[in-house]
Each structure stands twice: as C-alpha cells, then as structure tokens.
C-alpha cells in the first residue's frame, strides 16, 4: 500500500501559462488520493498530454500550486523533481520512443536510472509485464521496427513498470488494432490496490463504462478548463 497519507496529486487554483501549454489559463482544482482513479474526458488528446505535463511539474503555473505526494513542483530543484517524476507511469500520445536503442532499453530505463534494483530483477519484471500485454517476450528491436500494435503494448508495459505511485494514462483502448482492455484493467486495478493513483484520459466515454462503479470521479477537460461531471 502507498505510504502517502495525503493526496497523491493535488492542484490548488493552478493556473497554467497558456503560452507554454495551450491549456486554458483558468484555475484548476483537483485532489486525487492514493488508490483513486479519475477519468478525464477530452476531445483533444494533445491537450490531455499537456495537462499530464502540468501534473508532472513540466508546465509552469502563473498562480496556485501543483503538488505530488505533498511536494510542490515549483519548490523542487531539478534533481528532486526528476526523482519524483521517476515515480510516475505515463501513456502518452506524444512521440516518446527515441529509436536510439532497442525498445527493451527504453522500457527499463526509468528503473535503471532511478533505482538501485538489480538488472536481473528489472529484466524479470519487464518480461512479466510484456507477456501480460501479449508480447512474446521483451522487444529488442527499435521502435520504428515494431508494429503499431506492439508499440501500443510496449507503451502499457513502460507505464506500469516499477510500481509507480501516479499513473497518467492517455487511453490505450480507443481505436486500437489490438484489444488491451483485459491486461490494462487488471494492471490498473493491481496498481490501485497497492495505493497508486491514476488519471485516465479518454476521448470515447464508452471505453471505461465496464468499470464505471470503480471510478471515483469523471471530469471533462474543455476550453473553459476542468469541469466536474460526476463524483462517486
């Protein structure tokens, strides 16, 4: 279980700079506790990516605060902020594979950089999660050599590697060439059971209806900011 007593993610009147993010420059309030999952509906996944950047301390705010695990991103130096980002698992629609290395390196890089775990331990976890998402093993080709469906699987593997505390997930289920719903929902449930918190960004509201009863809140990210649709 998470050792965080307070919110895992908290935005308090956080007003992003429009010039840096294209997000509406209006105050945002959000409080996400350990074990909770909130769905954020949006028609624009680019905007969702920038909102996830805001939650990760990568978009500055003109006023208000953005905190993860009680720590204000604005007060952290680069070493501490990078270490904290090492506790975030992300699925993003932004191009995020360098193709400088095999995908296996990029899957394990966060754990290799931010932890003292052995290579054997990290490799074992990578293999287990890769197989869960339908890969025949750990992919070693570069990203440009993998199919779209295998890259979608690899995105999920990377997000759930290392038992992250916070998950910022651009929906991997919508319009895909492969059905990832079972491994994705199983992994999300396991993460929440151990205390991770999640924001799940979706364009199609139907993709999360099967687990509606387990979702803590539904929001909408629109031109006028973040709007509450439903609270459980």
XYZ file of N, CA and C in Angstrom:
696
model
N 0.832 -1.203 0.000
C 0.000 0.000 0.000
C 0.871 1.259 0.000
N 0.322 2.351 -0.544
C 1.037 3.617 -0.571
C 1.299 4.122 0.842
N 2.474 4.713 1.027
C 2.813 5.313 2.315
C 2.429 6.786 2.364
N 1.788 7.291 1.326
C 1.366 8.684 1.279
C 0.052 8.826 2.027
N 0.044 9.656 3.073
C -1.162 9.821 3.878
C -2.143 10.797 3.233
N -1.629 11.824 2.568
C -2.469 12.826 1.954
C -2.689 12.547 0.482
N -3.073 13.574 -0.286
C -3.308 13.394 -1.717
C -2.038 12.975 -2.455
N -2.210 12.091 -3.436
C -1.089 11.750 -4.298
C -0.835 12.874 -5.301
N -1.931 13.504 -5.745
C -1.835 14.629 -6.683
C -2.842 15.679 -6.257
N -2.391 16.921 -6.179
C -3.302 17.988 -5.770
C -2.981 19.268 -6.533
N -3.964 19.755 -7.267
C -3.872 21.040 -7.944
C -4.791 22.001 -7.215
N -4.229 23.103 -6.743
C -4.986 24.087 -5.976
C -4.940 25.422 -6.701
N -6.059 25.791 -7.323
C -6.141 27.035 -8.107
C -4.948 27.163 -9.051
N -4.534 26.035 -9.621
C -3.366 26.010 -10.511
C -3.749 26.575 -11.878
N -3.124 27.694 -12.241
C -3.442 28.364 -13.497
C -2.239 28.254 -14.430
N -2.330 27.417 -15.464
C -1.177 27.235 -16.354
C -0.948 28.439 -17.258
N 0.313 28.658 -17.624
C 0.622 29.660 -18.633
C 0.173 29.133 -19.986
N -0.725 29.836 -20.637
C -1.246 29.407 -21.934
C -0.125 29.297 -22.965
N 0.812 30.227 -22.927
C 1.882 30.251 -23.921
C 2.747 29.005 -23.856
N 2.847 28.396 -22.683
C 3.699 27.227 -22.513
C 2.958 25.911 -22.723
N 1.608 25.965 -22.790
C 0.882 24.703 -22.772
C -0.332 24.636 -23.687
N -0.850 25.789 -24.129
C -2.125 25.851 -24.859
C -3.296 25.386 -23.998
N -3.083 25.228 -22.694
C -4.174 24.925 -21.785
C -4.900 26.219 -21.431
N -6.204 26.157 -21.194
C -6.934 27.374 -20.804
C -6.310 27.984 -19.545
N -6.026 29.272 -19.537
C -5.404 29.921 -18.367
C -6.422 30.211 -17.275
N -7.079 29.148 -16.810
C -8.084 29.265 -15.753
C -7.664 28.372 -14.588
N -8.040 28.728 -13.356
C -7.630 27.926 -12.199
C -8.200 26.510 -12.251
N -7.361 25.554 -11.897
C -7.762 24.150 -11.866
C -7.623 23.632 -10.437
N -8.657 22.960 -9.965
C -8.619 22.325 -8.647
C -8.904 20.835 -8.810
N -8.031 20.027 -8.273
C -8.165 18.573 -8.383
C -7.455 17.941 -7.189
N -8.078 16.915 -6.623
C -7.487 16.222 -5.478
C -7.644 14.722 -5.697
N -6.524 14.039 -5.864
C -6.512 12.613 -6.183
C -5.790 11.862 -5.069
N -6.516 11.013 -4.372
C -5.964 10.279 -3.243
C -5.347 8.954 -3.694
N -4.442 8.379 -2.894
C -3.908 7.046 -3.204
C -5.034 6.038 -3.390
N -4.919 5.230 -4.435
C -5.912 4.209 -4.730
C -7.065 4.687 -5.583
N -7.159 5.991 -5.826
C -8.269 6.515 -6.613
C -7.935 6.542 -8.098
N -8.989 6.487 -8.915
C -8.857 6.655 -10.362
C -9.917 7.630 -10.830
N -9.491 8.669 -11.519
C -10.404 9.645 -12.108
C -10.296 9.577 -13.625
N -11.436 9.602 -14.284
C -11.493 9.665 -15.737
C -11.637 11.122 -16.159
N -10.813 11.535 -17.108
C -10.925 12.883 -17.674
C -11.232 12.738 -19.160
N -12.428 13.160 -19.548
C -12.834 13.086 -20.942
C -12.384 14.345 -21.682
N -11.893 14.161 -22.905
C -11.454 15.283 -23.718
C -11.504 14.887 -25.181
N -11.829 15.835 -26.025
C -11.801 15.579 -27.468
C -10.406 15.755 -28.044
N -9.521 16.349 -27.272
C -8.194 16.727 -27.751
C -7.134 16.038 -26.904
N -6.539 14.973 -27.443
C -5.530 14.239 -26.684
C -4.220 15.022 -26.564
N -3.994 15.969 -27.452
C -2.825 16.840 -27.289
C -2.978 17.675 -26.026
N -4.203 18.164 -25.800
C -4.476 18.907 -24.577
C -4.325 18.011 -23.352
N -4.747 16.757 -23.465
C -4.581 15.809 -22.362
C -3.109 15.605 -22.037
N -2.278 15.533 -23.073
C -0.841 15.377 -22.867
C -0.278 16.568 -22.102
N -0.703 17.769 -22.464
C -0.217 18.956 -21.774
C -0.739 19.016 -20.345
N -1.957 18.540 -20.119
C -2.471 18.513 -18.752
C -1.668 17.523 -17.913
N -1.310 16.384 -18.499
C -0.452 15.423 -17.792
C 0.910 16.045 -17.500
N 1.425 16.858 -18.436
C 2.671 17.588 -18.182
C 2.516 18.543 -17.009
N 1.362 19.206 -16.941
C 1.090 20.107 -15.812
C 1.142 19.341 -14.499
N 0.526 18.164 -14.472
C 0.520 17.350 -13.257
C 1.915 16.837 -12.913
N 2.787 16.773 -13.914
C 4.151 16.276 -13.720
C 5.153 17.378 -13.434
N 4.667 18.599 -13.273
C 5.571 19.707 -12.988
C 6.347 20.211 -14.182
N 5.903 19.868 -15.393
C 6.613 20.277 -16.606
C 6.025 21.533 -17.237
N 4.848 21.942 -16.773
C 4.210 23.175 -17.243
C 4.137 24.141 -16.064
N 4.724 25.317 -16.174
C 4.683 26.264 -15.054
C 3.296 26.855 -14.875
N 3.016 27.289 -13.660
C 1.734 27.927 -13.369
C 1.970 29.389 -13.012
N 1.018 30.235 -13.399
C 1.122 31.659 -13.090
C 0.650 31.947 -11.672
N -0.183 31.041 -11.152
C -0.636 31.158 -9.767
C -1.121 29.791 -9.311
N -1.254 29.622 -8.001
C -1.681 28.344 -7.458
C -0.532 27.361 -7.348
N -0.850 26.129 -7.010
C 0.180 25.117 -6.805
C -0.225 23.783 -7.426
N 0.792 23.018 -7.787
C 0.632 21.628 -8.232
C 1.547 20.785 -7.355
N 0.968 19.845 -6.622
C 1.740 19.018 -5.705
C 1.560 17.541 -6.034
N 2.642 16.793 -5.927
C 2.591 15.340 -5.984
C 3.172 14.809 -4.688
N 2.447 13.920 -4.041
C 2.879 13.338 -2.762
C 3.218 14.428 -1.748
N 2.480 15.530 -1.791
C 2.681 16.626 -0.854
C 3.794 17.582 -1.221
N 4.505 17.324 -2.311
C 5.638 18.157 -2.712
C 5.231 19.097 -3.836
N 5.498 20.376 -3.635
C 5.169 21.400 -4.622
C 6.244 21.372 -5.711
N 5.809 21.092 -6.948
C 6.789 21.008 -8.032
C 7.638 22.281 -8.127
N 7.027 23.431 -7.894
C 7.738 24.700 -8.062
C 8.854 24.885 -7.051
N 8.813 24.136 -5.958
C 9.810 24.310 -4.907
C 10.971 23.313 -5.016
N 10.899 22.408 -5.982
C 11.909 21.359 -6.088
C 13.008 21.742 -7.064
N 14.245 21.370 -6.725
C 15.326 21.551 -7.689
C 15.241 20.439 -8.735
N 16.057 20.523 -9.770
C 15.948 19.580 -10.886
C 16.211 18.140 -10.451
N 17.134 17.935 -9.511
C 17.449 16.581 -9.062
C 16.253 15.947 -8.367
N 15.604 16.687 -7.483
C 14.461 16.148 -6.739
C 13.235 16.009 -7.634
N 13.035 16.965 -8.540
C 11.874 16.865 -9.423
C 12.025 15.692 -10.389
N 13.218 15.438 -10.889
C 13.430 14.297 -11.770
C 13.230 12.980 -11.019
N 13.675 12.944 -9.769
C 13.476 11.743 -8.965
C 11.985 11.498 -8.726
N 11.228 12.563 -8.485
C 9.795 12.417 -8.263
C 9.093 11.960 -9.543
N 9.526 12.473 -10.686
C 8.945 12.027 -11.952
C 9.242 10.557 -12.221
N 10.289 10.056 -11.598
C 10.581 8.636 -11.712
C 9.529 7.758 -11.061
N 8.614 8.374 -10.284
C 7.520 7.635 -9.640
C 6.217 7.764 -10.429
N 6.303 8.311 -11.647
C 5.117 8.485 -12.489
C 5.186 7.530 -13.670
N 4.094 6.829 -13.912
C 3.971 5.998 -15.107
C 3.037 6.692 -16.090
N 3.456 6.788 -17.356
C 2.654 7.524 -18.338
C 2.426 6.716 -19.604
N 1.230 6.863 -20.138
C 0.945 6.501 -21.522
C 0.586 7.806 -22.204
N 1.266 8.123 -23.290
C 1.080 9.415 -23.930
C 0.916 9.254 -25.428
N 0.170 10.170 -26.022
C 0.033 10.188 -27.485
C 1.179 10.962 -28.147
N 2.009 11.594 -27.334
C 3.183 12.284 -27.858
C 4.224 11.232 -28.302
N 4.931 11.513 -29.379
C 6.004 10.612 -29.801
C 7.013 10.488 -28.666
N 7.248 9.260 -28.204
C 8.051 9.100 -26.983
C 9.093 7.990 -27.083
N 9.323 7.505 -28.298
C 10.354 6.482 -28.497
C 11.491 7.101 -29.295
N 12.714 6.964 -28.800
C 13.839 7.637 -29.445
C 14.378 6.883 -30.653
N 14.237 5.566 -30.659
C 14.814 4.703 -31.698
C 16.336 4.746 -31.708
N 16.930 5.312 -30.644
C 18.387 5.248 -30.495
C 18.820 3.904 -29.924
N 17.890 3.268 -29.210
C 18.171 1.987 -28.571
C 17.044 1.020 -28.906
N 17.259 -0.242 -28.555
C 16.173 -1.188 -28.630
C 15.095 -0.812 -27.615
N 13.872 -1.207 -27.907
C 12.762 -0.869 -27.015
C 13.002 -1.418 -25.612
N 13.721 -2.531 -25.496
C 13.971 -3.104 -24.167
C 14.705 -2.119 -23.263
N 15.618 -1.334 -23.822
C 16.349 -0.343 -23.027
C 15.388 0.756 -22.567
N 14.534 1.207 -23.481
C 13.616 2.290 -23.130
C 12.558 1.830 -22.127
N 12.205 0.560 -22.162
C 11.259 0.040 -21.176
C 11.859 0.031 -19.780
N 13.140 -0.247 -19.687
C 13.780 -0.423 -18.385
C 14.513 0.816 -17.892
N 14.607 1.837 -18.748
C 15.491 2.965 -18.444
C 15.115 3.688 -17.158
N 13.810 3.897 -16.927
C 13.397 4.613 -15.724
C 13.857 3.898 -14.470
N 13.684 2.584 -14.437
C 14.095 1.812 -13.265
C 15.610 1.754 -13.142
N 16.299 1.648 -14.252
C 17.760 1.615 -14.213
C 18.329 2.932 -13.698
N 17.664 4.032 -14.037
C 18.175 5.357 -13.657
C 17.793 5.745 -12.234
N 16.562 5.433 -11.835
C 16.035 5.970 -10.580
C 16.113 5.004 -9.398
N 16.511 3.772 -9.613
C 16.516 2.807 -8.521
C 17.867 2.095 -8.438
N 18.028 1.327 -7.378
C 19.230 0.506 -7.216
C 18.908 -0.971 -7.395
N 17.773 -1.255 -8.007
C 17.388 -2.642 -8.264
C 18.388 -3.290 -9.213
N 18.528 -4.589 -9.093
C 19.455 -5.305 -9.973
C 18.883 -5.396 -11.382
N 19.767 -5.527 -12.358
C 19.331 -5.688 -13.749
C 18.480 -6.945 -13.890
N 18.835 -7.981 -13.156
C 18.070 -9.231 -13.226
C 16.636 -9.018 -12.753
N 16.473 -8.274 -11.666
C 15.147 -8.005 -11.120
C 14.321 -7.166 -12.091
N 14.921 -6.138 -12.647
C 14.214 -5.270 -13.588
C 13.852 -6.044 -14.853
N 14.772 -6.859 -15.335
C 14.510 -7.657 -16.534
C 13.363 -8.629 -16.300
N 13.344 -9.250 -15.136
C 12.275 -10.197 -14.807
C 10.918 -9.503 -14.801
N 10.854 -8.312 -14.220
C 9.596 -7.582 -14.201
C 9.186 -7.164 -15.611
N 10.141 -6.713 -16.412
C 9.847 -6.313 -17.787
C 9.270 -7.473 -18.583
N 9.837 -8.649 -18.408
C 9.347 -9.837 -19.113
C 7.931 -10.182 -18.666
N 7.694 -10.140 -17.371
C 6.373 -10.499 -16.845
C 5.295 -9.561 -17.378
N 5.559 -8.257 -17.364
C 4.548 -7.304 -17.821
C 4.408 -7.367 -19.344
N 5.508 -7.585 -20.050
C 5.445 -7.714 -21.514
C 4.545 -8.878 -21.907
N 4.716 -10.000 -21.242
C 3.892 -11.168 -21.550
C 2.437 -10.932 -21.178
N 2.199 -10.198 -20.096
C 0.814 -9.881 -19.711
C 0.113 -9.121 -20.825
N 0.830 -8.200 -21.479
C 0.231 -7.393 -22.525
C 0.342 -8.030 -23.915
N 0.673 -9.297 -23.958
C 0.599 -10.028 -25.212
C 1.843 -10.027 -26.066
N 2.940 -9.510 -25.551
C 4.199 -9.588 -26.279
C 4.836 -10.959 -26.039
N 5.518 -11.533 -27.031
C 6.111 -12.862 -26.854
C 7.334 -12.862 -25.946
N 7.802 -11.695 -25.595
C 8.976 -11.527 -24.743
C 9.279 -10.047 -24.672
N 10.460 -9.693 -24.224
C 10.854 -8.282 -24.173
C 11.307 -7.857 -25.569
N 10.660 -6.867 -26.176
C 11.051 -6.456 -27.534
C 12.423 -5.799 -27.536
N 13.275 -6.232 -28.446
C 14.638 -5.703 -28.514
C 14.874 -4.872 -29.770
N 13.931 -4.883 -30.712
C 14.066 -4.049 -31.902
C 13.849 -2.585 -31.531
N 14.252 -1.688 -32.419
C 13.952 -0.278 -32.197
C 12.471 -0.040 -32.448
N 11.984 1.086 -31.971
C 10.555 1.375 -32.079
C 10.091 1.409 -33.531
N 10.915 1.918 -34.425
C 10.499 2.030 -35.833
C 10.353 0.659 -36.495
N 10.922 -0.364 -35.883
C 10.821 -1.714 -36.440
C 9.631 -2.501 -35.896
N 8.963 -1.957 -34.885
C 7.827 -2.647 -34.286
C 6.526 -2.205 -34.947
N 5.541 -3.101 -34.925
C 4.223 -2.766 -35.453
C 3.527 -1.788 -34.513
N 2.479 -1.141 -35.022
C 1.707 -0.206 -34.201
C 1.141 -0.902 -32.979
N 0.627 -2.122 -33.153
C 0.016 -2.834 -32.034
C 1.051 -3.220 -30.987
N 2.241 -3.608 -31.420
C 3.271 -3.957 -30.443
C 3.787 -2.720 -29.707
N 3.824 -1.574 -30.390
C 4.207 -0.337 -29.706
C 3.156 0.058 -28.678
N 1.874 -0.175 -28.998
C 0.811 0.109 -28.037
C 0.973 -0.769 -26.799
N 1.325 -2.037 -27.020
C 1.589 -2.930 -25.888
C 2.777 -2.428 -25.068
N 3.835 -2.017 -25.781
C 5.044 -1.556 -25.097
C 4.784 -0.291 -24.285
N 3.918 0.605 -24.786
C 3.554 1.805 -24.033
C 2.966 1.421 -22.677
N 2.102 0.405 -22.675
C 1.485 -0.044 -21.426
C 2.523 -0.654 -20.494
N 3.415 -1.454 -21.054
C 4.469 -2.074 -20.244
C 5.284 -0.995 -19.540
N 5.700 0.004 -20.303
C 6.530 1.070 -19.737
C 5.794 1.825 -18.632
N 4.489 2.056 -18.821
C 3.721 2.813 -17.830
C 3.653 2.095 -16.494
N 3.496 0.777 -16.515
C 3.277 0.034 -15.269
C 4.570 -0.522 -14.668
N 5.693 -0.313 -15.346
C 6.972 -0.778 -14.806
C 7.323 -0.073 -13.507
N 7.848 -0.811 -12.548
C 8.404 -0.212 -11.345
C 7.398 0.209 -10.296
N 6.152 -0.258 -10.402
C 5.120 0.069 -9.399
C 5.038 1.566 -9.144
N 4.713 2.364 -10.166
C 4.660 3.821 -9.981
C 3.578 4.234 -8.995
N 3.771 5.388 -8.376
C 2.793 5.929 -7.424
C 1.666 6.670 -8.119
N 1.962 7.272 -9.267
C 0.980 8.053 -10.012
C 0.993 7.591 -11.459
N -0.204 7.353 -12.010
C -0.357 6.935 -13.398
C -1.114 8.014 -14.158
N -0.544 8.482 -15.254
C -1.166 9.460 -16.132
C -1.316 8.790 -17.491
N -2.538 8.376 -17.808
C -2.759 7.395 -18.865
C -3.633 7.943 -19.985
N -3.029 8.243 -21.133
C -3.822 8.519 -22.327
C -4.388 7.185 -22.793
N -5.687 7.126 -22.963
C -6.402 5.872 -23.168
C -5.760 4.971 -24.233
N -5.324 3.753 -23.844
C -4.745 2.829 -24.820
C -5.788 1.935 -25.472
N -7.061 2.089 -25.099
C -8.094 1.160 -25.561
C -8.858 1.674 -26.776
N -8.865 2.979 -26.984
C -9.674 3.559 -28.047
C -9.050 3.343 -29.418
N -9.816 2.764 -30.327
C -9.430 2.704 -31.731
C -8.184 1.915 -32.022
N -7.778 1.054 -31.112
C -6.567 0.282 -31.331
C -6.788 -0.907 -32.242
N -5.701 -1.410 -32.794
C -5.791 -2.594 -33.647
C -5.736 -3.869 -32.825
N -5.553 -3.720 -31.521
C -5.485 -4.880 -30.636
C -6.248 -4.548 -29.353
N -6.938 -5.543 -28.798
C -7.729 -5.331 -27.589
C -6.836 -5.503 -26.364
N -6.562 -4.383 -25.682
C -5.712 -4.404 -24.496
C -6.515 -4.237 -23.221
N -7.842 -4.315 -23.320
C -8.689 -3.978 -22.180
C -8.435 -4.863 -20.970
N -8.312 -6.170 -21.171
C -8.144 -7.061 -20.013
C -6.823 -6.814 -19.286
N -5.666 -6.855 -19.983
C -4.417 -6.601 -19.240
C -4.325 -5.190 -18.691
N -4.879 -4.217 -19.416
C -4.829 -2.833 -18.938
C -5.627 -2.679 -17.652
N -6.854 -3.165 -17.632
C -7.704 -3.012 -16.447
C -7.182 -3.840 -15.279
N -6.631 -5.014 -15.574
C -6.029 -5.813 -14.496
C -4.836 -5.078 -13.893
N -3.990 -4.506 -14.733
C -2.807 -3.788 -14.239
C -3.213 -2.541 -13.474
N -4.230 -1.837 -13.967
C -4.707 -0.638 -13.286
C -5.289 -0.994 -11.921
N -6.044 -2.070 -11.863
C -6.627 -2.498 -10.579
C -5.541 -2.885 -9.590
N -4.546 -3.634 -10.035
C -3.445 -4.027 -9.148
C -2.700 -2.799 -8.633
N -2.470 -1.830 -9.514
C -1.762 -0.615 -9.105
C -2.560 0.146 -8.048
N -3.859 0.257 -8.254
C -4.699 0.963 -7.285
C -4.760 0.205 -5.958
N -4.779 -1.105 -6.020
C -4.834 -1.904 -4.794
C -3.611 -1.679 -3.915
N -2.476 -1.375 -4.530
C -1.277 -1.132 -3.715
C -1.110 0.352 -3.393
N -2.069 1.183 -3.821
C -2.057 2.579 -3.416
C -1.704 3.588 -4.479
N -1.507 3.147 -5.711
C -1.241 4.107 -6.782
C -2.516 4.872 -7.122
N -2.352 6.091 -7.589
C -3.469 6.916 -8.038
C -3.364 7.088 -9.549
N -4.514 7.263 -10.218
C -4.496 7.306 -11.676
C -5.435 8.370 -12.228
N -4.958 9.071 -13.256
C -5.796 9.879 -14.132
C -5.831 9.176 -15.482
N -7.044 8.880 -15.944
C -7.236 8.137 -17.194
C -7.919 9.080 -18.180
N -7.178 9.506 -19.211
C -7.690 10.440 -20.198
C -8.343 9.677 -21.347
N -9.599 9.967 -21.632
C -10.324 9.238 -22.678
C -11.000 10.228 -23.618
N -11.123 9.823 -24.880
C -11.893 10.595 -25.855
C -13.276 9.961 -26.037
N -13.334 8.648 -25.908
C -14.577 7.904 -26.076
C -15.066 7.447 -24.704
N -16.183 7.995 -24.248
C -16.681 7.703 -22.904
C -17.049 6.245 -22.720
N -17.289 5.522 -23.819
C -17.738 4.135 -23.695
C -16.638 3.195 -23.220
N -15.374 3.589 -23.358
C -14.293 2.641 -23.088
C -14.165 2.303 -21.604
N -14.672 3.178 -20.734
C -14.489 2.922 -19.302
C -15.793 2.544 -18.606
N -16.880 2.399 -19.346
C -18.166 2.141 -18.708
C -18.221 0.789 -17.998
N -17.451 -0.188 -18.486
C -17.468 -1.512 -17.858
C -16.952 -1.469 -16.423
N -16.123 -0.479 -16.098
C -15.587 -0.368 -14.736
C -16.077 0.916 -14.075
N -17.230 1.402 -14.509
C -17.784 2.654 -14.025
C -17.887 2.701 -12.502
N -18.281 1.581 -11.896
C -18.507 1.557 -10.446
C -17.219 1.723 -9.645
N -16.075 1.503 -10.287
C -14.803 1.603 -9.566
C -14.109 2.950 -9.797
N -14.695 3.783 -10.666
C -14.109 5.090 -10.963
C -14.592 6.103 -9.928
N -13.670 6.844 -9.360
C -14.012 7.762 -8.270
C -14.626 9.067 -8.743
N -14.259 9.501 -9.940
C -14.806 10.760 -10.440
C -14.657 10.815 -11.948
N -15.525 11.596 -12.569
C -15.489 11.830 -14.009
C -15.407 13.332 -14.237
N -14.418 13.745 -15.015
C -14.224 15.158 -15.308
C -14.217 15.358 -16.818
N -14.311 16.602 -17.246
C -14.191 16.927 -18.662
C -13.207 18.075 -18.809
N -12.228 17.880 -19.692
C -11.229 18.906 -19.982
C -11.655 19.601 -21.269
N -12.046 20.865 -21.135
C -12.609 21.603 -22.262
C -11.958 22.978 -22.366
N -12.511 23.801 -23.271
C -11.937 25.133 -23.495
C -12.003 26.011 -22.257
N -12.974 25.727 -21.385
C -13.110 26.548 -20.186
C -12.534 25.868 -18.946
N -11.631 24.912 -19.160
C -10.924 24.306 -18.046
C -11.419 22.920 -17.703
N -11.200 22.520 -16.475
C -11.561 21.183 -15.993
C -12.900 21.274 -15.260
N -13.876 20.492 -15.758
C -15.237 20.580 -15.249
C -15.632 19.253 -14.622
N -16.204 19.296 -13.438
C -16.688 18.086 -12.793
C -17.960 17.604 -13.477
N -17.983 16.311 -13.832
C -19.177 15.690 -14.409
C -19.864 14.803 -13.387
N -19.065 14.015 -12.677
C -19.638 13.090 -11.692
C -18.624 12.806 -10.599
N -19.061 12.802 -9.376
C -18.252 12.379 -8.241
C -18.960 11.191 -7.589
N -18.191 10.176 -7.232
C -18.806 8.985 -6.632
C -19.092 9.226 -5.161
